[in-house]
Amino acid sequence: MSAPAVPDERVAAVSPVRRLLVRPELGALIGAVVVFVFFALLSSTFRSADGVANWLDPASTLGIMAVAVALLMIGGEFDLSAGVLTGTTGLAVTILATRFGLNVWLAVLLSLVLALAVGLANGYVVTRTKLPSFIVTLGMFLVLQGLNLGVTKLLTGNVLVGGLVGRSGFDSAHLVFASSVVLGGTYFKVSIVWWLVLTVLATLVLLRTRFGNWVFAVGGDANAARKVGVPATRTSMALFATTATAAWLVGTITALRNTSAQADAGVGDELTFIVAAVIGGCLLTGGFGSAVGASLGALIFGMTSVGIVYAGWDADWYKLFLGAMLLLAVFANQFVRRYAERRRRS
Amino acid sequence: MSDDTALLEVRGVGKRFGPVIALADVSTTVAAGQVTCVLGDNGAGKSTVISLLSGVHRPDEGEIRLAGVPVDFAGPRDALAAGIATVYQDLALVPLMSVWRNFVLGAEPTRRFGPLRRLDVRAARETTRTELAGMGIDLRDVDQPVGTLSGGERQAVAIARAVYLGARVLILDEPTSALGVKQAGTVLRHIAAARDRGIAVVFVTHNPHHAHPVGDRFLILKRGRSLGDHAKGELSRDDLTRLMAGGAELDDLAAELDRP
C-alpha cells in the first residue's frame, strides 16, 4: 500500500528559472535596475551621492505607504483613503499644535489615534458589511477629502496651515521624523531609515509569523482560511489599521518637514501606492505579493520622478511612465498567477 | 460489530428542515481503524448526515455518541475540538499558498516568545513532509503552490492535514467524485492509510465501486431513509450497486431500455 516511490519524471517540471520567475519581487527588481542604469547613463548628477539622496527621499515616503498597502492587498483588500489620510494626519498635527497650542508630540499622538480610528472604521465596515473595500474606502476618501478642506477652512480661514516652527516639542519631533542623517558628507533624509526598517519588519511579519501566514490565507481564500480557524476578521482589521498607521507616519513626516500642512495634500496618492505595490508583484485579487517588491516599486517611482528632472525633460512625462509601468507589471503578474494556479497533472 | 468498539455511533437520528424530512431514523456505527461508507444518490441525505456529524446542524431526533458518550455540538468548532474533522469537497486549501503553508494554516508551529515569537518554518516544512510521507503521499516539493497540485494530490493534502490536526473521526465528503480512475485509486489508498493509523473514517460517496474495496461498513440512504446498515461480509459489490440504484428500479430500467 506504499505510494509509488520512484523519484520521478515530474521533478523536471520545475526548473530553477521558472521557480525564480514566480518570485513576486523579480519584475520590480529588474525594473529598478533598468531604470537606475538608464538615468545613471543620462545624468552624472543622478548617480552622485547627492543625487542618490535626492531620489531616495520621495521613494522613502512612497515606500512606507506602498509596503503597508502591499500587506493590505495581499490580505485581499484595497484602501483608497490612504492617500488623503496622509493629508488628514498632517493637518491634524499642524492644527492641533498651532491653533490649539498643544505640544507637538501630543499632537502627533492624537493624530495617530485619529488615523487608527479611520483605519478601524474602514476595516469594521468592510468586514461587517462584506462590501468591496474598493467602494467603502472610496467613500472614506471623499469624506476625508471634504473634512480636510472644510475643517481646515473653518478653523483657519485658509487652506494652508503653517507655523509649526518653535512650538514646544517641535525640535525633538523634527529630529525623529524629518531630520537628515549625514553619511560621507551627504545628507540623507531620516525617512529613508523609517522606510528601510518598515520594509524589513513587514517582510519578517509576512514570511515569518503566524499573522503573515493568515494574511496570505485571508487574501487567497477567506472562506478556506476561516474553516481552518484563521481569525479572518481580526486579520483584515489589523491590516486596515496598519495602512492607517503608515499614513499617519507619512503625514507626520511631511508636516514636520514643511512645518506646515495643505488641505489638499495626499489626494491622488492612493493610486500611486497601489501601483507601486502592483509593480512589486501584488495581485489585485489578493493572496500574493511582497513587501520588498512594493519597496522596489516605490524606488522605481522615486528614481523616475527625480531622474526625469535631472535628464532635463518635462516632468509631465512622469505620468506616462507611471501608466506604462503599471500595465507592464499587470501583464507580468497575470503570467505569474496563471502559472501558479495551473495544475500539473501527474 | 458491537457497540463497545464503536467510536462514533448514530442512533435513530432524524432531521427536518421546515416541512422537509431530510433524514429519518438513520443508525450506523464507525469504529476506530475502520471505514464506514455512507452511500446514496443525489438528495438521499448524505450531506445532512455530514452536517449532523460535523456539528453544522443538530439532529431533531435520535442521538450521536462519541466514545459511548452522547454529544450535542453547538457548532463545527465543537465537533472539531472533540476530534471530528470534516474534509469538504472544496478542501479549504488556498491555491496560491505553498503546500507547507496550507498544511500548518491555523495551527502554525512557532518558536521563541513575546515579540520575538515567530513561525518555525523548518519545523512546519518538516512536519508537512513527514506527515504526508506517513500517509504514503510523495510530493516532490512542499514549497510549490497548492494550485499546481493535481486534484488527487490536493485531496491527499487535505486528508493528511486533518489527520495531523488530531482527528479521531475523519469525515470525507465525496473525495473521489471529481477524479479520474487512477487518482481516485490513489485517494482510496490514502483513506486506507488514515484507517490504518487508527482513525475512524466516514467515507461519503455515491460510487459503490469506490466504497466497496475500502469500506468495512455500509450505510445506504435513499430519500432520507436508511436502506440498510451492513457489515462488509454481508454484501457483495453487486448487492451494493443494486441497493444504491434502488434494486428493483434498476431492473425495471434495464427492462425498459432493452431493445425489443
Coordinates of C-alpha atoms in Angstrom, one line a residue:
Chain A
M1 CA 0.0 0.0 0.0
S2 CA 3.0 2.3 -0.3
A3 CA 2.9 5.2 -2.8
P4 CA 4.9 4.9 -5.9
A5 CA 8.4 5.8 -4.5
V6 CA 10.0 6.3 -7.9
P7 CA 11.6 9.8 -7.5
D8 CA 10.2 10.6 -10.6
E9 CA 9.8 12.1 -14.0
R10 CA 7.8 15.0 -12.5
V11 CA 10.8 16.7 -11.0
A12 CA 12.0 18.1 -14.3
A13 CA 8.7 20.1 -14.5
V14 CA 10.0 22.7 -12.0
S15 CA 13.2 24.3 -13.4
P16 CA 15.1 26.8 -11.2
V17 CA 14.4 29.5 -13.8
R18 CA 10.7 29.1 -13.6
R19 CA 10.9 29.0 -9.8
L20 CA 12.7 32.3 -9.8
L21 CA 10.1 33.7 -12.2
V22 CA 7.3 33.2 -9.8
R23 CA 9.0 35.3 -7.1
P24 CA 6.8 38.3 -6.7
E25 CA 9.8 40.7 -6.4
L26 CA 11.6 39.7 -9.6
G27 CA 9.8 42.0 -12.0
A28 CA 10.3 45.0 -9.7
L29 CA 14.0 44.2 -9.2
I30 CA 14.6 44.1 -12.9
G31 CA 12.6 47.3 -13.4
A32 CA 14.6 49.1 -10.7
V33 CA 18.0 48.1 -12.2
V34 CA 16.9 49.1 -15.7
V35 CA 15.6 52.5 -14.5
F36 CA 18.7 53.1 -12.5
V37 CA 21.1 52.3 -15.3
F38 CA 19.0 54.3 -17.8
F39 CA 19.1 57.6 -15.7
A40 CA 22.7 57.0 -14.4
L41 CA 23.9 56.9 -18.0
L42 CA 21.9 60.1 -18.9
S43 CA 22.9 62.2 -15.9
S44 CA 26.0 62.2 -13.7
T45 CA 24.1 64.1 -11.0
F46 CA 21.7 61.2 -10.8
R47 CA 24.5 58.7 -9.9
S48 CA 26.3 61.1 -7.5
A49 CA 25.8 60.7 -3.7
D50 CA 23.7 63.9 -3.6
G51 CA 21.6 62.6 -6.5
V52 CA 21.0 59.2 -4.7
A53 CA 19.9 61.0 -1.5
N54 CA 17.6 63.1 -3.7
W55 CA 15.8 60.2 -5.3
L56 CA 15.7 58.1 -2.1
D57 CA 13.7 60.8 -0.4
P58 CA 10.5 60.6 -2.5
A59 CA 11.0 56.8 -2.7
S60 CA 11.0 56.7 1.1
T61 CA 7.7 58.3 1.9
L62 CA 6.0 56.5 -1.0
G63 CA 7.7 53.3 0.1
I64 CA 6.4 53.4 3.6
M65 CA 2.9 53.6 2.2
A66 CA 3.5 51.1 -0.6
V67 CA 4.7 48.5 1.9
A68 CA 1.6 48.9 4.1
V69 CA -0.7 48.9 1.1
A70 CA 1.0 45.8 -0.2
L71 CA 0.2 44.0 3.1
L72 CA -3.4 45.1 2.8
M73 CA -3.6 44.0 -0.9
I74 CA -2.1 40.6 -0.1
G75 CA -4.8 40.4 2.5
G76 CA -7.3 40.9 -0.3
E77 CA -8.4 44.5 0.3
F78 CA -7.9 48.0 -1.0
D79 CA -7.6 51.3 0.8
L80 CA -8.4 54.3 -1.4
S81 CA -8.5 56.6 1.6
A82 CA -4.8 56.0 2.4
G83 CA -3.5 59.0 0.3
V84 CA -5.9 61.6 1.6
L85 CA -5.3 60.2 5.1
T86 CA -1.7 61.3 4.9
G87 CA -3.1 64.8 4.4
T88 CA -5.6 64.4 7.3
T89 CA -2.9 63.3 9.7
G90 CA -0.5 66.1 8.7
L91 CA -3.3 68.7 9.1
A92 CA -4.2 67.2 12.5
V93 CA -0.7 67.6 13.7
T94 CA -0.3 71.1 12.4
I95 CA -3.7 72.4 13.5
L96 CA -3.5 70.8 17.0
A97 CA 0.0 72.2 17.6
T98 CA -0.6 75.7 16.2
R99 CA -4.3 76.5 16.7
F100 CA -4.8 74.6 19.9
G101 CA -1.3 75.1 21.3
L102 CA -0.7 71.5 22.1
N103 CA 2.8 70.1 22.5
V104 CA 3.9 68.8 19.1
W105 CA 4.4 65.3 20.4
L106 CA 0.9 65.3 21.9
A107 CA -0.5 66.5 18.6
V108 CA 1.4 63.7 16.8
L109 CA 0.0 61.1 19.2
L110 CA -3.6 62.4 18.8
S111 CA -3.1 62.3 15.1
L112 CA -2.2 58.6 15.4
V113 CA -5.4 58.0 17.4
L114 CA -7.3 59.7 14.6
A115 CA -5.6 57.6 11.9
L116 CA -6.3 54.4 13.8
A117 CA -9.9 55.4 14.2
V118 CA -10.2 55.9 10.4
G119 CA -8.4 52.6 9.7
L120 CA -10.5 50.6 12.1
A121 CA -13.7 52.3 10.7
N122 CA -12.7 51.1 7.2
G123 CA -12.0 47.7 8.5
Y124 CA -15.1 47.4 10.5
V125 CA -17.4 48.5 7.7
V126 CA -15.7 46.2 5.2
T127 CA -15.7 43.1 7.4
R128 CA -19.1 43.7 8.7
T129 CA -21.0 44.5 5.5
K130 CA -18.8 42.3 3.2
L131 CA -19.0 45.1 0.7
P132 CA -15.9 45.5 -1.6
S133 CA -13.3 47.6 0.2
F134 CA -12.8 49.5 -3.0
I135 CA -16.2 51.1 -2.6
V136 CA -16.1 51.5 1.2
T137 CA -12.7 53.2 1.2
L138 CA -13.7 55.3 -1.8
G139 CA -16.5 56.7 0.4
M140 CA -13.9 57.3 3.2
F141 CA -11.7 59.0 0.7
L142 CA -14.4 61.5 -0.2
V143 CA -15.4 62.0 3.4
L144 CA -11.8 62.8 4.4
Q145 CA -11.2 65.0 1.4
G146 CA -14.3 67.0 2.4
L147 CA -13.3 67.2 6.1
N148 CA -9.7 68.2 5.3
L149 CA -10.9 71.2 3.3
G150 CA -13.9 72.0 5.4
V151 CA -12.4 71.8 8.9
T152 CA -9.2 73.5 7.8
K153 CA -11.0 76.4 6.3
L154 CA -13.4 76.6 9.2
L155 CA -10.6 76.7 11.8
T156 CA -8.0 78.8 10.0
G157 CA -9.9 80.5 7.1
N158 CA -7.2 79.2 4.8
V159 CA -6.2 76.0 3.0
L160 CA -2.6 76.2 4.2
V161 CA -1.8 75.8 7.9
G162 CA 1.7 76.8 8.9
G163 CA 3.7 77.9 11.9
L164 CA 5.0 74.6 13.4
V165 CA 8.5 76.0 14.0
G166 CA 9.2 77.0 17.5
R167 CA 6.2 75.2 19.1
S168 CA 7.1 73.1 22.1
G169 CA 8.4 69.7 21.2
F170 CA 8.9 70.7 17.6
D171 CA 12.7 70.3 17.6
S172 CA 12.7 66.8 19.0
A173 CA 9.8 65.7 16.8
H174 CA 11.5 67.2 13.8
L175 CA 14.7 65.2 14.7
V176 CA 12.8 61.9 14.8
F177 CA 10.6 62.4 11.8
A178 CA 12.1 65.0 9.5
S179 CA 15.8 65.4 10.1
S180 CA 18.7 64.3 7.9
V181 CA 21.5 61.8 8.6
V182 CA 24.9 62.8 7.3
L183 CA 26.7 59.9 5.6
G184 CA 30.0 60.6 4.0
G185 CA 29.2 64.3 3.6
T186 CA 25.8 63.7 2.0
Y187 CA 22.5 64.5 3.8
F188 CA 20.1 61.6 3.7
K189 CA 16.6 62.1 5.0
V190 CA 15.7 60.2 8.1
S191 CA 12.5 59.0 6.4
I192 CA 14.8 56.6 4.4
V193 CA 15.7 54.9 7.7
W194 CA 12.0 54.6 8.6
W195 CA 11.3 53.1 5.2
L196 CA 14.0 50.5 5.3
V197 CA 13.1 49.5 8.9
L198 CA 9.5 49.1 7.9
T199 CA 10.3 47.1 4.8
V200 CA 12.4 44.6 6.8
L201 CA 9.7 44.5 9.6
A202 CA 6.9 43.9 7.1
T203 CA 8.8 41.2 5.3
L204 CA 9.5 39.4 8.6
V205 CA 5.9 39.6 9.7
L206 CA 4.7 38.4 6.3
L207 CA 7.0 35.4 5.9
R208 CA 8.0 34.5 9.4
T209 CA 4.9 34.9 11.7
R210 CA 1.6 33.3 12.1
F211 CA -0.1 36.6 11.3
G212 CA 1.8 36.8 8.0
N213 CA 0.5 33.3 7.1
W214 CA -3.0 34.4 7.9
V215 CA -2.6 37.5 5.7
F216 CA -1.8 35.3 2.6
A217 CA -4.6 32.9 3.5
V218 CA -7.3 35.5 4.0
G219 CA -6.3 37.2 0.8
G220 CA -6.1 33.9 -1.1
D221 CA -9.3 32.4 0.1
A222 CA -11.0 33.9 3.1
N223 CA -13.6 31.0 3.4
A224 CA -10.9 28.3 3.4
A225 CA -8.9 30.3 6.0
R226 CA -12.0 30.6 8.3
K227 CA -12.6 26.9 8.0
V228 CA -9.3 26.0 9.5
G229 CA -9.6 28.5 12.3
V230 CA -7.9 31.7 11.0
P231 CA -9.4 34.8 12.6
A232 CA -10.1 36.4 9.2
T233 CA -12.0 39.5 10.5
R234 CA -9.3 40.4 13.0
T235 CA -6.6 39.9 10.3
S236 CA -8.4 42.3 8.0
M237 CA -8.9 44.9 10.7
A238 CA -5.2 44.8 11.7
L239 CA -4.3 45.3 8.0
F240 CA -6.5 48.4 7.7
A241 CA -5.1 49.7 10.9
T242 CA -1.6 49.2 9.6
T243 CA -2.3 51.2 6.4
A244 CA -3.7 54.0 8.5
T245 CA -0.7 54.0 10.8
A246 CA 1.6 54.2 7.8
A247 CA -0.5 57.1 6.5
W248 CA 0.0 58.8 9.9
L249 CA 3.7 58.3 9.7
V250 CA 4.0 59.8 6.3
G251 CA 1.6 62.7 7.2
T252 CA 3.6 63.5 10.3
I253 CA 6.9 63.3 8.3
T254 CA 5.6 65.6 5.6
A255 CA 4.1 68.1 8.1
L256 CA 7.2 68.4 10.2
R257 CA 9.4 68.7 7.1
N258 CA 7.3 71.5 5.6
T259 CA 6.4 72.9 9.1
S260 CA 3.0 73.3 7.5
A261 CA 0.2 71.3 6.0
Q262 CA -2.0 71.8 3.0
A263 CA -5.7 70.9 3.0
D264 CA -5.5 69.1 -0.4
A265 CA -2.4 67.1 0.5
G266 CA -2.2 63.4 -0.4
V267 CA -5.2 63.4 -2.8
G268 CA -4.4 61.2 -5.7
D269 CA -1.5 59.5 -4.0
E270 CA -3.6 56.4 -3.1
L271 CA -3.4 55.2 -6.7
T272 CA 0.4 55.6 -6.7
F273 CA 0.7 53.4 -3.6
I274 CA -1.4 50.7 -5.3
V275 CA 0.6 51.0 -8.5
A276 CA 3.9 50.6 -6.5
A277 CA 2.5 47.5 -4.7
V278 CA 1.3 46.0 -8.0
I279 CA 4.7 46.7 -9.7
G280 CA 6.2 44.9 -6.7
G281 CA 4.2 41.8 -7.6
C282 CA 1.0 42.2 -5.6
L283 CA -2.0 40.6 -7.3
L284 CA -5.1 42.8 -7.4
T285 CA -7.1 39.7 -6.4
G286 CA -5.1 39.2 -3.2
G287 CA -3.1 36.4 -1.7
F288 CA 0.1 37.1 -3.4
G289 CA 2.8 39.7 -3.2
S290 CA 5.8 41.0 -1.2
A291 CA 6.8 44.0 0.9
V292 CA 10.3 44.1 -0.7
G293 CA 8.6 44.2 -4.1
A294 CA 6.5 47.1 -3.1
S295 CA 9.6 48.9 -1.8
L296 CA 11.3 48.3 -5.1
G297 CA 8.2 49.7 -6.8
A298 CA 8.5 52.8 -4.7
L299 CA 12.2 53.0 -5.6
I300 CA 11.3 52.9 -9.3
F301 CA 9.0 55.9 -8.8
G302 CA 11.5 57.8 -6.7
M303 CA 14.2 57.4 -9.3
T304 CA 12.0 58.3 -12.2
S305 CA 10.4 61.4 -10.7
V306 CA 13.9 62.8 -9.9
G307 CA 15.6 61.3 -12.9
I308 CA 13.3 62.9 -15.4
V309 CA 14.2 66.3 -14.0
Y310 CA 18.0 65.5 -14.0
A311 CA 17.7 64.4 -17.6
G312 CA 16.3 67.8 -18.4
W313 CA 12.8 66.6 -19.5
D314 CA 9.5 67.9 -18.8
A315 CA 8.1 66.4 -15.5
D316 CA 4.8 65.7 -17.3
W317 CA 6.4 62.6 -18.8
Y318 CA 6.3 61.1 -15.3
K319 CA 2.6 60.2 -15.6
L320 CA 3.1 58.4 -18.9
F321 CA 5.8 56.4 -17.3
L322 CA 3.6 55.6 -14.4
G323 CA 0.9 54.2 -16.6
A324 CA 3.3 52.2 -18.8
M325 CA 5.0 50.6 -15.7
L326 CA 1.6 49.6 -14.3
L327 CA 0.5 47.9 -17.5
L328 CA 3.8 46.0 -17.8
A329 CA 3.5 44.9 -14.2
V330 CA -0.1 43.7 -14.5
F331 CA 0.9 41.6 -17.6
A332 CA 3.7 40.1 -15.7
N333 CA 1.5 39.3 -12.7
Q334 CA -1.1 37.8 -14.9
F335 CA 1.5 35.4 -16.2
V336 CA 2.6 34.5 -12.6
R337 CA -0.9 33.9 -11.5
R338 CA -1.7 31.6 -14.4
Y339 CA 1.5 29.7 -13.8
A340 CA 0.9 29.3 -10.0
E341 CA -2.7 28.2 -10.5
R342 CA -2.1 25.8 -13.3
R343 CA -2.4 22.2 -12.3
R344 CA 0.4 19.9 -13.2
R345 CA -1.3 16.7 -13.9
S346 CA 0.6 13.6 -12.8
Chain B
M1 CA -19.6 -5.0 15.3
S2 CA -20.7 -4.5 18.9
D3 CA -21.5 -1.1 20.4
D4 CA -18.5 -1.1 22.7
T5 CA -16.0 -1.0 19.8
A6 CA -17.7 1.9 18.1
L7 CA -16.0 5.3 18.4
L8 CA -18.9 7.1 16.8
E9 CA -22.4 5.9 16.9
V10 CA -25.5 7.2 15.3
R11 CA -28.8 6.1 16.8
G12 CA -32.1 6.7 15.0
V13 CA -31.3 10.3 14.1
G14 CA -33.7 12.4 12.1
K15 CA -33.5 15.9 10.8
R16 CA -36.2 18.2 9.4
F17 CA -35.8 21.5 7.6
G18 CA -39.2 23.1 7.8
P19 CA -41.7 20.7 6.2
V20 CA -39.0 18.7 4.5
I21 CA -37.9 15.5 6.2
A22 CA -34.2 15.4 5.2
L23 CA -33.3 12.4 7.3
A24 CA -35.4 9.9 9.4
D25 CA -34.4 7.1 11.7
V26 CA -30.8 6.5 10.5
S27 CA -28.4 4.4 12.5
T28 CA -24.9 3.3 12.0
T29 CA -21.5 2.9 13.8
V30 CA -18.0 3.9 13.0
A31 CA -15.1 2.1 14.7
A32 CA -11.6 3.3 15.2
G33 CA -9.4 1.9 12.4
Q34 CA -12.4 1.2 10.2
V35 CA -14.2 2.8 7.3
T36 CA -17.9 3.4 7.3
C37 CA -19.2 4.3 3.9
V38 CA -22.3 6.5 3.5
L39 CA -23.8 5.8 0.1
G40 CA -26.7 7.3 -1.7
D41 CA -27.8 9.1 -4.8
N42 CA -28.3 12.8 -5.0
G43 CA -30.8 14.0 -2.4
A44 CA -30.5 10.8 -0.4
G45 CA -29.5 12.7 2.7
K46 CA -25.7 12.2 2.6
S47 CA -25.0 15.9 3.2
T48 CA -27.4 16.0 6.1
V49 CA -25.5 13.1 7.7
I50 CA -22.3 15.1 7.3
S51 CA -23.9 18.3 8.7
L52 CA -25.1 16.4 11.8
L53 CA -21.8 14.6 12.5
S54 CA -19.7 17.7 11.9
G55 CA -21.9 19.9 14.2
V56 CA -23.3 22.2 11.5
H57 CA -26.8 21.1 12.4
R58 CA -28.3 19.4 15.4
P59 CA -30.4 16.2 15.0
D60 CA -34.2 16.6 15.8
E61 CA -34.5 13.0 16.8
G62 CA -32.1 10.3 18.0
E63 CA -28.6 10.8 19.3
I64 CA -25.0 10.8 18.3
R65 CA -22.5 9.1 20.7
L66 CA -18.8 9.7 20.7
A67 CA -16.8 7.0 22.5
G68 CA -20.0 6.0 24.2
V69 CA -21.0 9.5 25.4
P70 CA -23.9 11.4 23.9
V71 CA -22.7 14.6 22.3
D72 CA -24.5 17.8 21.4
F73 CA -22.4 20.1 19.2
A74 CA -23.1 23.8 19.2
G75 CA -21.2 24.2 16.0
P76 CA -18.4 22.9 13.8
R77 CA -15.8 24.2 16.3
D78 CA -17.2 21.9 19.0
A79 CA -17.1 18.9 16.7
L80 CA -13.5 19.7 15.7
A81 CA -12.4 20.1 19.3
A82 CA -13.9 16.7 20.0
G83 CA -11.7 15.3 17.2
I84 CA -14.3 15.1 14.4
A85 CA -12.7 16.6 11.3
T86 CA -14.5 17.1 8.0
V87 CA -12.8 17.4 4.6
Y88 CA -15.3 19.1 2.4
Q89 CA -15.3 19.0 -1.4
D90 CA -13.8 22.4 -1.6
L91 CA -11.0 21.2 0.6
A92 CA -10.4 24.6 2.3
L93 CA -7.0 24.9 0.7
V94 CA -5.6 28.3 -0.6
P95 CA -4.3 27.7 -4.1
L96 CA -1.7 30.4 -4.2
M97 CA -0.1 29.4 -0.9
S98 CA 2.6 26.7 -0.7
V99 CA 1.8 23.2 0.4
W100 CA 3.5 23.6 3.8
R101 CA 1.9 27.0 4.5
N102 CA -1.5 25.4 3.8
F103 CA -0.7 22.4 5.8
V104 CA 0.0 24.3 9.0
L105 CA -2.5 27.1 8.4
G106 CA -4.4 27.9 11.6
A107 CA -2.1 25.7 13.7
E108 CA 1.3 27.1 12.8
P109 CA 4.2 25.9 14.9
T110 CA 6.1 28.8 16.5
R111 CA 9.3 29.3 18.4
R112 CA 10.5 31.9 20.9
F113 CA 8.1 34.1 22.8
G114 CA 6.6 37.6 23.1
P115 CA 7.5 40.0 20.3
L116 CA 10.1 37.5 19.0
R117 CA 7.6 34.8 18.6
R118 CA 7.8 33.6 15.0
L119 CA 6.9 30.9 12.6
D120 CA 9.0 27.8 12.9
V121 CA 9.5 27.4 9.2
R122 CA 11.8 24.5 9.4
A123 CA 9.5 22.6 11.7
A124 CA 6.5 23.4 9.5
R125 CA 8.2 22.1 6.4
E126 CA 9.5 19.0 8.1
T127 CA 6.1 18.3 9.7
T128 CA 4.4 18.6 6.3
R129 CA 6.9 16.3 4.6
T130 CA 6.8 13.6 7.3
E131 CA 3.0 13.8 7.8
L132 CA 2.5 13.5 4.0
A133 CA 5.0 10.6 3.8
G134 CA 3.3 8.9 6.7
M135 CA 0.1 8.9 4.6
G136 CA 2.0 7.4 1.7
I137 CA 2.0 10.8 -0.2
D138 CA 5.1 11.6 -2.0
L139 CA 5.2 15.3 -3.0
R140 CA 8.2 16.4 -4.8
D141 CA 8.3 19.9 -3.3
V142 CA 6.3 21.3 -0.3
D143 CA 7.2 24.8 -1.4
Q144 CA 5.1 24.7 -4.6
P145 CA 1.7 26.4 -4.5
V146 CA -1.2 24.1 -3.8
G147 CA -2.8 25.3 -7.0
T148 CA -0.2 23.4 -9.0
L149 CA -1.2 20.1 -7.5
S150 CA -3.5 17.6 -9.2
G151 CA -7.0 17.1 -7.8
G152 CA -5.9 13.8 -6.2
E153 CA -2.9 15.4 -4.6
R154 CA -4.9 18.2 -3.1
Q155 CA -7.4 15.8 -1.7
A156 CA -4.4 13.9 -0.2
V157 CA -3.0 17.1 1.4
A158 CA -6.4 18.0 2.9
I159 CA -6.8 14.4 4.4
A160 CA -3.3 14.4 5.7
R161 CA -3.8 17.8 7.3
A162 CA -7.0 16.7 9.1
V163 CA -5.1 13.7 10.4
Y164 CA -2.2 15.9 11.6
L165 CA -4.6 18.2 13.3
G166 CA -5.6 15.4 15.6
A167 CA -8.7 13.9 14.0
R168 CA -10.1 10.8 15.7
V169 CA -13.0 10.7 13.3
L170 CA -12.5 11.8 9.7
I171 CA -15.5 12.6 7.5
L172 CA -14.7 12.7 3.8
D173 CA -17.3 14.4 1.6
E174 CA -17.2 12.8 -1.9
P175 CA -13.4 12.8 -2.0
T176 CA -13.2 10.8 -5.3
S177 CA -16.2 12.2 -7.2
A178 CA -14.3 14.7 -9.4
L179 CA -11.3 12.5 -10.0
G180 CA -10.2 10.1 -12.8
V181 CA -9.9 6.4 -12.2
K182 CA -6.2 6.4 -11.3
Q183 CA -6.4 9.4 -9.0
A184 CA -9.5 8.0 -7.3
G185 CA -7.5 4.8 -6.6
T186 CA -4.7 6.9 -5.0
V187 CA -7.2 8.7 -2.8
L188 CA -8.6 5.3 -1.7
R189 CA -5.1 4.3 -0.7
H190 CA -4.9 7.5 1.5
I191 CA -8.2 6.6 3.1
A192 CA -6.8 3.2 3.9
A193 CA -3.7 4.8 5.3
A194 CA -5.8 7.0 7.6
R195 CA -7.7 3.9 8.7
D196 CA -4.5 2.0 9.4
R197 CA -3.4 4.9 11.7
G198 CA -6.4 4.1 13.9
I199 CA -8.7 6.8 12.6
A200 CA -12.5 6.2 12.3
V201 CA -13.3 7.2 8.7
V202 CA -16.7 8.2 7.4
F203 CA -16.5 8.0 3.6
V204 CA -19.4 9.7 1.9
T205 CA -19.8 8.8 -1.8
H206 CA -22.3 7.9 -4.5
N207 CA -19.9 5.4 -6.1
P208 CA -20.2 1.8 -4.8
H209 CA -17.1 0.8 -6.8
H210 CA -15.1 3.2 -4.7
A211 CA -16.8 2.3 -1.5
H212 CA -16.7 -1.4 -1.6
P213 CA -12.9 -2.0 -1.7
V214 CA -12.2 0.2 1.3
G215 CA -15.3 0.1 3.4
D216 CA -15.9 -2.0 6.5
R217 CA -19.5 -1.0 6.9
F218 CA -22.0 0.5 4.5
L219 CA -24.9 2.8 5.3
I220 CA -27.2 3.1 2.3
L221 CA -29.5 6.1 2.1
K222 CA -32.4 6.8 -0.2
R223 CA -34.7 9.8 0.1
G224 CA -33.7 10.5 3.7
R225 CA -34.2 6.9 4.9
S226 CA -31.8 4.1 5.6
L227 CA -32.0 1.2 3.1
G228 CA -29.7 -0.8 5.4
D229 CA -26.6 -0.6 7.5
H230 CA -24.4 -3.6 6.7
A231 CA -21.0 -5.0 7.6
K232 CA -18.7 -5.8 4.7
G233 CA -19.2 -9.6 4.8
E234 CA -22.9 -9.2 4.4
L235 CA -22.8 -7.5 1.0
S236 CA -21.1 -8.1 -2.4
R237 CA -20.2 -5.2 -4.6
D238 CA -23.1 -6.2 -6.9
D239 CA -25.5 -6.2 -3.9
L240 CA -24.2 -2.7 -3.0
T241 CA -24.6 -1.4 -6.5
R242 CA -28.1 -2.8 -6.7
L243 CA -29.1 -1.3 -3.4
M244 CA -27.7 2.0 -4.3
A245 CA -29.5 2.2 -7.5
G246 CA -32.7 1.1 -5.9
G247 CA -32.6 -2.7 -6.8
A248 CA -35.9 -3.3 -8.5
E249 CA -35.9 0.1 -10.1
L250 CA -32.7 -0.7 -11.9
D251 CA -34.3 -4.0 -13.2
D252 CA -37.3 -2.1 -14.4
L253 CA -35.0 0.4 -16.1
A254 CA -33.0 -2.4 -17.7
A255 CA -36.2 -3.9 -19.0
E256 CA -37.5 -0.5 -20.3
L257 CA -34.2 0.3 -22.1
D258 CA -33.8 -3.2 -23.5
R259 CA -34.3 -3.3 -27.2
P260 CA -37.4 -5.2 -28.2

